[in-house]
Amino acid sequence: MTTAPFLFLGIRAEDVAADDEYDAFVRAGGLTPDQLHRVRLEAAPLGPVDLGAYSGVLLGGGSFCVSDPVTTKSPTQLRVEADIDRLLADVLANDVPFLGCCYGIGALGRHVGALVDRTYPEPVSGVAVHVTPDGAADPVFATCGPQFYAFTGHKEAVTALPAHAVLLATGDRAPVQAFRVGRAYATQFHPELDLAGLELRMHTYAQFGYFAPDELDDILAEAAVSGVGALPPVLRQFVDEHIRPA
């Protein structure tokens, strides 16, 4: 059976990290490259998107923060945010499946009226993610069990959700690790990221303020014993739940 592909939106300007992230989404989603159409938003304007041609939309992470003061945002960041806001308006209006990871939780959160700020940052680390009762009843999170481990690292986070959002998972440092509105999901953690991918990203972003460069080796050593083993099934479950015939 021929299936409609998913659309993957990347915002990373660093080629090595951008390519590795795309490959990680392919693997974690159980997809082939033909099933994941890639668009690099940082490279060019998004333009019109025929959402009916896709099974759903995936948004990766990167160094942008939606809570940055507007005066500090580059023209590229402002354009990317505007493109994503326009797409999210169509996604929500048409109930198109969407999953945003890390940067995606800020993008979706801000769009639906959540408070996104710097109250709950997390260092680069493996963290315990606690599934809520609503998460346990959700098809994308139901197979995760009550708790799983995943990698994270972020400067901003969702501090408060609007009433119409469903909290799916929480954490010890960040109270919102996942939520959804309709069929639009977002995670603070990286459901696609394994230890090899974490190491590559840390080397890539060593000068981006997530950690002191001389801490890199120690952080990687701690990540290796943090409890993150197999990838959480979130991305694969999202794909399996929403993939449809072409």
Short mmCIF file of C-alpha atoms in Angstrom, two decimals, residues 53-136:
data_model
loop_
_atom_site.label_atom_id
_atom_site.label_comp_id
_atom_site.label_asym_id
_atom_site.label_seq_id
_atom_site.Cartn_x
_atom_site.Cartn_y
_atom_site.Cartn_z
CA ALA A 53 -0.97 15.52 0.60
CA TYR A 54 0.57 14.50 3.93
CA SER A 55 -0.23 12.06 6.71
CA GLY A 56 0.96 14.67 9.19
CA VAL A 57 3.63 17.21 10.06
CA LEU A 58 6.76 16.81 12.21
CA LEU A 59 8.79 19.75 13.52
CA GLY A 60 12.32 19.28 14.85
CA GLY A 61 14.44 21.25 17.28
CA GLY A 62 17.12 23.91 17.03
CA SER A 63 18.63 26.93 18.68
CA PHE A 64 15.68 29.33 18.26
CA CYS A 65 13.52 30.20 21.29
CA VAL A 66 10.07 31.69 20.79
CA SER A 67 10.47 33.52 24.13
CA ASP A 68 13.51 35.47 22.92
CA PRO A 69 12.87 39.24 22.94
CA VAL A 70 11.71 40.29 19.49
CA THR A 71 14.53 42.83 19.26
CA THR A 72 17.12 40.04 19.53
CA LYS A 73 15.60 37.76 16.90
CA SER A 74 17.31 37.58 13.52
CA PRO A 75 15.32 38.13 10.31
CA THR A 76 15.59 34.37 9.68
CA GLN A 77 14.16 33.51 13.08
CA LEU A 78 11.29 35.96 12.65
CA ARG A 79 10.49 34.53 9.22
CA VAL A 80 10.62 30.94 10.49
CA GLU A 81 8.28 31.80 13.36
CA ALA A 82 5.84 33.48 10.98
CA ASP A 83 5.93 30.50 8.60
CA ILE A 84 5.28 28.05 11.45
CA ASP A 85 2.45 30.18 12.86
CA ARG A 86 0.72 30.25 9.47
CA LEU A 87 1.14 26.50 9.09
CA LEU A 88 -0.10 25.80 12.62
CA ALA A 89 -3.22 27.84 11.95
CA ASP A 90 -4.02 25.52 9.03
CA VAL A 91 -2.98 22.41 10.99
CA LEU A 92 -5.34 23.21 13.87
CA ALA A 93 -8.18 24.41 11.67
CA ASN A 94 -8.10 21.19 9.65
CA ASP A 95 -7.21 18.78 12.50
CA VAL A 96 -4.01 17.68 10.74
CA PRO A 97 -1.76 15.42 12.86
CA PHE A 98 1.26 17.39 14.10
CA LEU A 99 4.17 16.55 16.39
CA GLY A 100 6.65 19.25 17.42
CA CYS A 101 9.72 18.28 19.44
CA CYS A 102 11.70 20.60 21.75
CA TYR A 103 11.48 23.85 19.75
CA GLY A 104 8.11 22.53 18.64
CA ILE A 105 6.65 22.68 22.14
CA GLY A 106 7.41 26.39 22.30
CA ALA A 107 6.06 26.99 18.80
CA LEU A 108 2.81 25.11 19.37
CA GLY A 109 2.54 26.35 22.95
CA ARG A 110 2.78 29.99 22.02
CA HIS A 111 0.35 29.49 19.13
CA VAL A 112 -2.37 28.00 21.36
CA GLY A 113 -1.93 30.50 24.19
CA ALA A 114 0.44 28.71 26.59
CA LEU A 115 2.92 30.65 28.69
CA VAL A 116 6.38 29.95 27.26
CA ASP A 117 9.27 31.47 29.18
CA ARG A 118 12.62 30.80 30.92
CA THR A 119 11.19 29.59 34.25
CA TYR A 120 11.91 25.88 33.73
CA PRO A 121 15.07 25.35 31.68
CA GLU A 122 16.78 21.95 31.76
CA PRO A 123 20.47 21.21 31.21
CA VAL A 124 21.49 18.76 28.53
CA SER A 125 20.69 15.46 30.24
CA GLY A 126 18.63 12.32 30.34
CA VAL A 127 15.45 12.88 32.33
CA ALA A 128 12.57 10.85 33.72
CA VAL A 129 9.31 11.63 31.93
CA HIS A 130 6.13 10.88 33.88
CA VAL A 131 3.01 10.04 31.87
CA THR A 132 -0.20 11.59 33.20
CA PRO A 133 -3.53 9.73 33.37
CA ASP A 134 -4.58 11.60 30.22
CA GLY A 135 -1.33 10.50 28.59
CA ALA A 136 -1.92 6.87 29.56
#
